[in-house]
Coordinates of C-alpha atoms in Angstrom, one line a residue:
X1 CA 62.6 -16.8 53.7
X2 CA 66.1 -15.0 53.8
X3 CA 67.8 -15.4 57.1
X4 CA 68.0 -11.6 57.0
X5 CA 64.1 -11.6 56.4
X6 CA 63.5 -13.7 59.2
X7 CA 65.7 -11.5 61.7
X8 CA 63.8 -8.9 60.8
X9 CA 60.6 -10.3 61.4
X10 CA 61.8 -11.7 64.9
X11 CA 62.6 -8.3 65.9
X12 CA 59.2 -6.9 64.7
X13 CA 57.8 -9.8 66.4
X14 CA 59.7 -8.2 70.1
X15 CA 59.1 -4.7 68.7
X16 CA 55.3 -5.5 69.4
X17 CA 55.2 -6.8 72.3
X18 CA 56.9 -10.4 72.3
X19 CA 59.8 -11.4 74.8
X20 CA 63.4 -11.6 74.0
X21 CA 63.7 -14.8 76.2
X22 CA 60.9 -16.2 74.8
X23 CA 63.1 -19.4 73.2
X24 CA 60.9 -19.6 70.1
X25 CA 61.5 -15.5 69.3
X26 CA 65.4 -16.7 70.3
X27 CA 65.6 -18.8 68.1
X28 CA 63.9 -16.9 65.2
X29 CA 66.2 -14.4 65.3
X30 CA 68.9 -16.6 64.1
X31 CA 69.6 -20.6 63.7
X32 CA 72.8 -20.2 63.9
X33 CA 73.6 -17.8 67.3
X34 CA 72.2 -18.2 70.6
X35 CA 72.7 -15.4 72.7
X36 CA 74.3 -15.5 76.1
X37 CA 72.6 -14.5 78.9
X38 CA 74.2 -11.2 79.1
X39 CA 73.0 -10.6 75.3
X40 CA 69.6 -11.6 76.2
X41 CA 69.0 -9.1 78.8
X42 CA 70.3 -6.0 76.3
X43 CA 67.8 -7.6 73.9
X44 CA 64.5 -7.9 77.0
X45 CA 65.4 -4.3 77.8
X46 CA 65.7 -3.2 74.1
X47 CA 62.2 -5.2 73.5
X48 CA 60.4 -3.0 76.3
X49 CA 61.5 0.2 74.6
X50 CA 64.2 1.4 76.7
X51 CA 67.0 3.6 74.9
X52 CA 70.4 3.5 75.3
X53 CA 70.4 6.0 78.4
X54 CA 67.9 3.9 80.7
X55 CA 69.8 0.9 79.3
X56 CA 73.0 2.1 80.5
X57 CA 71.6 2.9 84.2
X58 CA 70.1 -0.3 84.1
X59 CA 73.7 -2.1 83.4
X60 CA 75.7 0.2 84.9
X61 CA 77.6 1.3 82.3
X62 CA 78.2 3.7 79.7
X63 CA 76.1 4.8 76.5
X64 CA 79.0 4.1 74.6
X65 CA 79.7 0.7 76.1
X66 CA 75.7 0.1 75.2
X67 CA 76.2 0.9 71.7
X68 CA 78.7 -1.3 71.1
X69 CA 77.4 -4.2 73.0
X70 CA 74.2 -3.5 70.7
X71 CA 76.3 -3.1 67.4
X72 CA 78.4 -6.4 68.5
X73 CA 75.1 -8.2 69.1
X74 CA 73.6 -7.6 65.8
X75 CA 76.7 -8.3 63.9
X76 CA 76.8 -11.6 65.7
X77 CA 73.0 -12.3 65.0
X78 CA 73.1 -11.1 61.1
X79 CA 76.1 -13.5 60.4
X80 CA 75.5 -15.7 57.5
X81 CA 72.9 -13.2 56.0
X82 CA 73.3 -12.8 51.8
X83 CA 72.9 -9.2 52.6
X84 CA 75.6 -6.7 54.1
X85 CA 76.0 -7.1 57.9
X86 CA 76.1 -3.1 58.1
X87 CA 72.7 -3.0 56.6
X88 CA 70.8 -5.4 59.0
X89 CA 72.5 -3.9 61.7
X90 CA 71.4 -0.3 60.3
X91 CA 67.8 -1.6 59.9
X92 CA 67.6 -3.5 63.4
X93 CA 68.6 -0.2 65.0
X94 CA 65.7 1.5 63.2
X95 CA 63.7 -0.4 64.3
X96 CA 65.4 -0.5 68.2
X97 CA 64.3 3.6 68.1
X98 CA 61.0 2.9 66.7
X99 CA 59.9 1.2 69.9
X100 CA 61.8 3.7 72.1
X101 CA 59.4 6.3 70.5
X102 CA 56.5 4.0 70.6
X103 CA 57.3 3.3 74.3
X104 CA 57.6 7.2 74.7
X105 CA 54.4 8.0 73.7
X106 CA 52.8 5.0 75.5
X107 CA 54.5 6.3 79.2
X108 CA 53.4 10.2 78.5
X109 CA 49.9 8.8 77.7
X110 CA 50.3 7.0 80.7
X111 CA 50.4 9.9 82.9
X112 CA 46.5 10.7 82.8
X113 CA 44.8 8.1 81.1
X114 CA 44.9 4.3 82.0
X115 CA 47.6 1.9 80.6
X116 CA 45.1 -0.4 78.1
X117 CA 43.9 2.6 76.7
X118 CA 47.4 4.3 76.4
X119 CA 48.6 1.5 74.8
X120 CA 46.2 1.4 72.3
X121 CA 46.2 4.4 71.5
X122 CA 50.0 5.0 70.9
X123 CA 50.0 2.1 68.7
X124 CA 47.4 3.8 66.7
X125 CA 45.0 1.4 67.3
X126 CA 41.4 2.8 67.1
X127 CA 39.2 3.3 69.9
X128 CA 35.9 4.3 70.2
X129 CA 32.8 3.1 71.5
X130 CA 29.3 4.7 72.5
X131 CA 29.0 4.2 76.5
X132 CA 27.4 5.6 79.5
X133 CA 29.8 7.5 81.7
X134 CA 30.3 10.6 83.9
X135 CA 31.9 13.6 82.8
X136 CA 32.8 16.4 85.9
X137 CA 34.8 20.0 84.8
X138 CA 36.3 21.9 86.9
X139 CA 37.2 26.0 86.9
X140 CA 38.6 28.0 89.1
X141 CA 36.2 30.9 90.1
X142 CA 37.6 34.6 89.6
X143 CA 40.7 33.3 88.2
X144 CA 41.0 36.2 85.8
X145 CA 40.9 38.5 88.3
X146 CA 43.4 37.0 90.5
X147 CA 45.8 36.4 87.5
X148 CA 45.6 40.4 86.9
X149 CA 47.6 41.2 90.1
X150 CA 50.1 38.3 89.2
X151 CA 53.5 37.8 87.5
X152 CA 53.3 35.6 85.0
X153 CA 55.7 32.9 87.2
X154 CA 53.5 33.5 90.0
X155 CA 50.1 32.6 88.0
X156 CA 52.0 29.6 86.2
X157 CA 53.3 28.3 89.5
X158 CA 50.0 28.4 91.1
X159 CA 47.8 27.0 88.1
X160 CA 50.7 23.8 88.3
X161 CA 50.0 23.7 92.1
X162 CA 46.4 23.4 91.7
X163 CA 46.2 21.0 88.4
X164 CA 48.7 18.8 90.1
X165 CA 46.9 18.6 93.4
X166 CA 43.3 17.7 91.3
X167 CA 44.9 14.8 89.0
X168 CA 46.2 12.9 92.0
X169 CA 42.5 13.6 93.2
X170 CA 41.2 12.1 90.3
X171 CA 43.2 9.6 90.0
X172 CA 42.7 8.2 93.4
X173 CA 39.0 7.8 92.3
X174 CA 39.5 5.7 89.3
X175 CA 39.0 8.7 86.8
X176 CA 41.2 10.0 84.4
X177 CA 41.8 13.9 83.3
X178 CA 40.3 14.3 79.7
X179 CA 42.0 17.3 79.5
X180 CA 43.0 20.9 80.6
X181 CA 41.9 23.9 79.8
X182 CA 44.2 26.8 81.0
X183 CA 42.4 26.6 84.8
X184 CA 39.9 24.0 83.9
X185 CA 39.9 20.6 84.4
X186 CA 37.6 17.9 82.6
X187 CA 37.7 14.2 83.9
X188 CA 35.8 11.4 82.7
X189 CA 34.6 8.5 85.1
X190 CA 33.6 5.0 82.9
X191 CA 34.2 6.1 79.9
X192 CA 37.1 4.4 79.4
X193 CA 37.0 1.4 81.8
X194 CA 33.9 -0.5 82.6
X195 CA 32.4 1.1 86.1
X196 CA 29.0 0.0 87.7
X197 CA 29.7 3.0 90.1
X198 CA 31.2 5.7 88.0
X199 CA 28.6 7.9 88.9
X200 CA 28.9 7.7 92.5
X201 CA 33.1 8.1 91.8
X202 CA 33.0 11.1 89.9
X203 CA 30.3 13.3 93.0
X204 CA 33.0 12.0 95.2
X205 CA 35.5 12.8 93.4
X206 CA 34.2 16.6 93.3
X207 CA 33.8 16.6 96.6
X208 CA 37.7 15.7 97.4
X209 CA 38.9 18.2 94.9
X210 CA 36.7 20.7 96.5
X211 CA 38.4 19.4 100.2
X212 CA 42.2 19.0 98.7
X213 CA 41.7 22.4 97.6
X214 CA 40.8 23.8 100.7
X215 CA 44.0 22.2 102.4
X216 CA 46.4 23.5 99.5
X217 CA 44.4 27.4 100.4
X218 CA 45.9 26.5 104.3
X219 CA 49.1 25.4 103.9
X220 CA 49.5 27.9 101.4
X221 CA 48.4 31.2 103.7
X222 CA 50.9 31.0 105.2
X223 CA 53.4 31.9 102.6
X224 CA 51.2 34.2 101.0
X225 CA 49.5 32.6 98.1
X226 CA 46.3 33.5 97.0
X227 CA 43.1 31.3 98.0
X228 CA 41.5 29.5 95.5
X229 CA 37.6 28.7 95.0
X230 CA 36.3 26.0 92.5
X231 CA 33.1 25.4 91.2
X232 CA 32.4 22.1 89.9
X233 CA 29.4 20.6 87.7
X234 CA 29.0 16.7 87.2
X235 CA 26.7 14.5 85.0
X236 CA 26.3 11.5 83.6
X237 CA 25.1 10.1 80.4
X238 CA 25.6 8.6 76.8
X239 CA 28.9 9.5 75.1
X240 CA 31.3 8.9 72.7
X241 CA 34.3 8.0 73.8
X242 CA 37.2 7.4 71.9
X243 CA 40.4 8.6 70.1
X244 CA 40.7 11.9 67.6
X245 CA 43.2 13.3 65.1
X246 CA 45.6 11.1 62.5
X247 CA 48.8 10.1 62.5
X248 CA 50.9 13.3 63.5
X249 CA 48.4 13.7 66.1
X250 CA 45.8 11.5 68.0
X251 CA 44.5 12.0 71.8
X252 CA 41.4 10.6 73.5
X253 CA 38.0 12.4 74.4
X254 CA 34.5 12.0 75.2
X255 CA 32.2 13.9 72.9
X256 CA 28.3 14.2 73.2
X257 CA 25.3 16.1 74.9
X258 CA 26.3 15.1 78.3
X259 CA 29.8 16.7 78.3
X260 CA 27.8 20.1 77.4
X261 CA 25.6 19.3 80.2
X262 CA 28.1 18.6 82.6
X263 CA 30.0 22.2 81.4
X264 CA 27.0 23.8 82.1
X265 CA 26.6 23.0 85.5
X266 CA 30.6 23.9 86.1
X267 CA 30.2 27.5 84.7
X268 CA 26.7 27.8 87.4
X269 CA 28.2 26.7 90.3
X270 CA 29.1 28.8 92.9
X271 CA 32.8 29.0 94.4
X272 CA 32.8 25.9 96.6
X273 CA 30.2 24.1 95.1
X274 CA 29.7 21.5 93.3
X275 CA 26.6 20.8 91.5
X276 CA 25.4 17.5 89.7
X277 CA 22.3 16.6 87.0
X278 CA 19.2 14.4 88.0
X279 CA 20.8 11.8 85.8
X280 CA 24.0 11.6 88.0
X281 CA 21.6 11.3 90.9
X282 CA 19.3 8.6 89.4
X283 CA 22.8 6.8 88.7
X284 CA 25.3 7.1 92.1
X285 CA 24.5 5.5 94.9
X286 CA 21.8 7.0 97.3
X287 CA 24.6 8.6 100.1
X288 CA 24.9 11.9 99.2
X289 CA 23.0 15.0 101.2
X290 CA 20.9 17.1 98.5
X291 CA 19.8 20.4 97.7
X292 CA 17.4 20.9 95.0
X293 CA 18.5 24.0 92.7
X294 CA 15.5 23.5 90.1
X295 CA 15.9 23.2 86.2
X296 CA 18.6 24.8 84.8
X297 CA 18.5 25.7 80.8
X298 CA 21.3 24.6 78.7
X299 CA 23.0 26.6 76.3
X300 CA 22.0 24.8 72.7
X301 CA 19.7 22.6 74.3
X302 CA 15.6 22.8 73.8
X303 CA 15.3 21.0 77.5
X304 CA 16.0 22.2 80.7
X305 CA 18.0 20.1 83.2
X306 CA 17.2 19.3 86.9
X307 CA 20.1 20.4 89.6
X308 CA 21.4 19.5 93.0
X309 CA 23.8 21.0 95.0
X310 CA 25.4 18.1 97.1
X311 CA 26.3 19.0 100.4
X312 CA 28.2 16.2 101.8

């Protein structure tokens, strides 16, 4: 193999996860340079994705000065090559912005789903598996209403409020936010992580929503912004969870009758409540305070579904 050749497949080799420290990948990328310590630590930081602005924070320096410490480093590495220098240094960059946009995708992923899953999807790895889980939605009751006596501003600024206030929520009880849906919000408890008890997470989780929106509804009275009232519906059953889309696009979601189910119970609910299915209360642990609300009849379904309100 080319020396060239072999550079390249070094920096692959980083590009996907190796370290540039590592003495074997050090070596690889040439037999004839050894970087210097200095030179080693643009290449680590290069290797975890970090572009020439975070570099140059990181080092305390300029972007410029980056650039050419790069550009100097590659030339130094693609000496001896058969090939033009320019070129392998061309190509090495190419594949330097590659990870940044890998890396990109991988932190924004990051933000509401967990980092294994993140990280397979952004490398376009496939997931999907059939598991049991726990799907809860969210909605803000008389939203419409409310958003009819609002600027636009106003109604954004409040939505952000809200959404940001449920995510930490969720997040605090080992869920992760499948998505929104302008108001709405739809988590998913096990579904992506193995979770004896994400049954019992995901009723508690409502419950803390339901409380951290009654604090946000106090602290904001007193500058004059509307109260807020959720309804919340959670169940638990077989789903299929995994990633969507192609190439241009790909995002991860839980698809099956128990999502429906879940929805169901989300657009019943009363403002403050919080219902959940028989089968989220055969499945969490036996701690919660009950109300029987009787079967419920699902939209598209032949069955009807059992409901409890949960009261504390």
């Amino acid at each position: 193999m080319a020396e060239g050749e072999e550079l390249v497949r070094a920096i692959r080799e980083v590009a996907s996860g190796g370290s540039a420290v590592d003495p074997k990948i050090a070596a690889a990328l040439s037999g004839r340079y050894a970087p210097e310590d200095e030179e080693r630590e643009i290449l680590d930081l290069m290797a975890r994705g970090h572009g020439y602005v975070e570099m140059a924070e990181r080092l305390e320096t300029t972007q410029e000065d980056i650039d050419r410490r790069v550009t100097g480093l590659f030339e130094r590495l693609a000496r001896g090559d058969g090939t033009s220098t320019s070129r392998v240094v061309d190509e090495l960059k190419r594949m330097h912005a590659a990870v940044v946009d890998r890396e990109s995708s991988a932190r924004t992923l990051r933000s509401f789903l967990p980092a294994g899953v993140a990280d397979r999807i952004a490398s376009g790895a496939p997931v999907q598996e059939e598991v049991e889980a726990t799907i809860l939605f969210s909605d803000i009751r008389g939203f419409s209403g409310l958003a009819e006596s609002m600027s636009a501003w106003e109604v954004a600024e409040m939505v952000a409020r809200h959404l940001s206030a449920m995510v930490e929520v969720v997040q605090a009880h080992g869920g992760a936010v499948e998505k929104f849906a302008g108001d709405a919000v739809m988590a998913v408890f096990g579904a992506i992580e193995a979770e004896p008890d994400h049954a019992g997470r995901a009723v508690r989780c409502a419950m803390a929503m339901q409380a951290r929106q009654a604090e946000l509804n106090r602290d904001g009275e007193l500058q004059g912004v509307h109260a807020l009232r959720l309804g919340i519906g959670v169940n638990t059953g077989v789903v299929i969870a995994g990633t969507v889309g192609g190439a241009a696009r790909m995002e991860f979601t839980v698809l099956g009758d128990a999502v429906n189910v879940a929805q169901r119970l989300q657009s019943v609910a009363e403002p403050g409540e919080v219902l959940i299915s028989a089968a989220t209360v055969q499945c969490a642990e036996p701690s919660f305070r009950l109300e029987p609300r009787g079967a419920q009849q699902v939209k598209g379904r032949k069955g009807t579904v059992e409901v409890f309100r949960v009261l504390a």
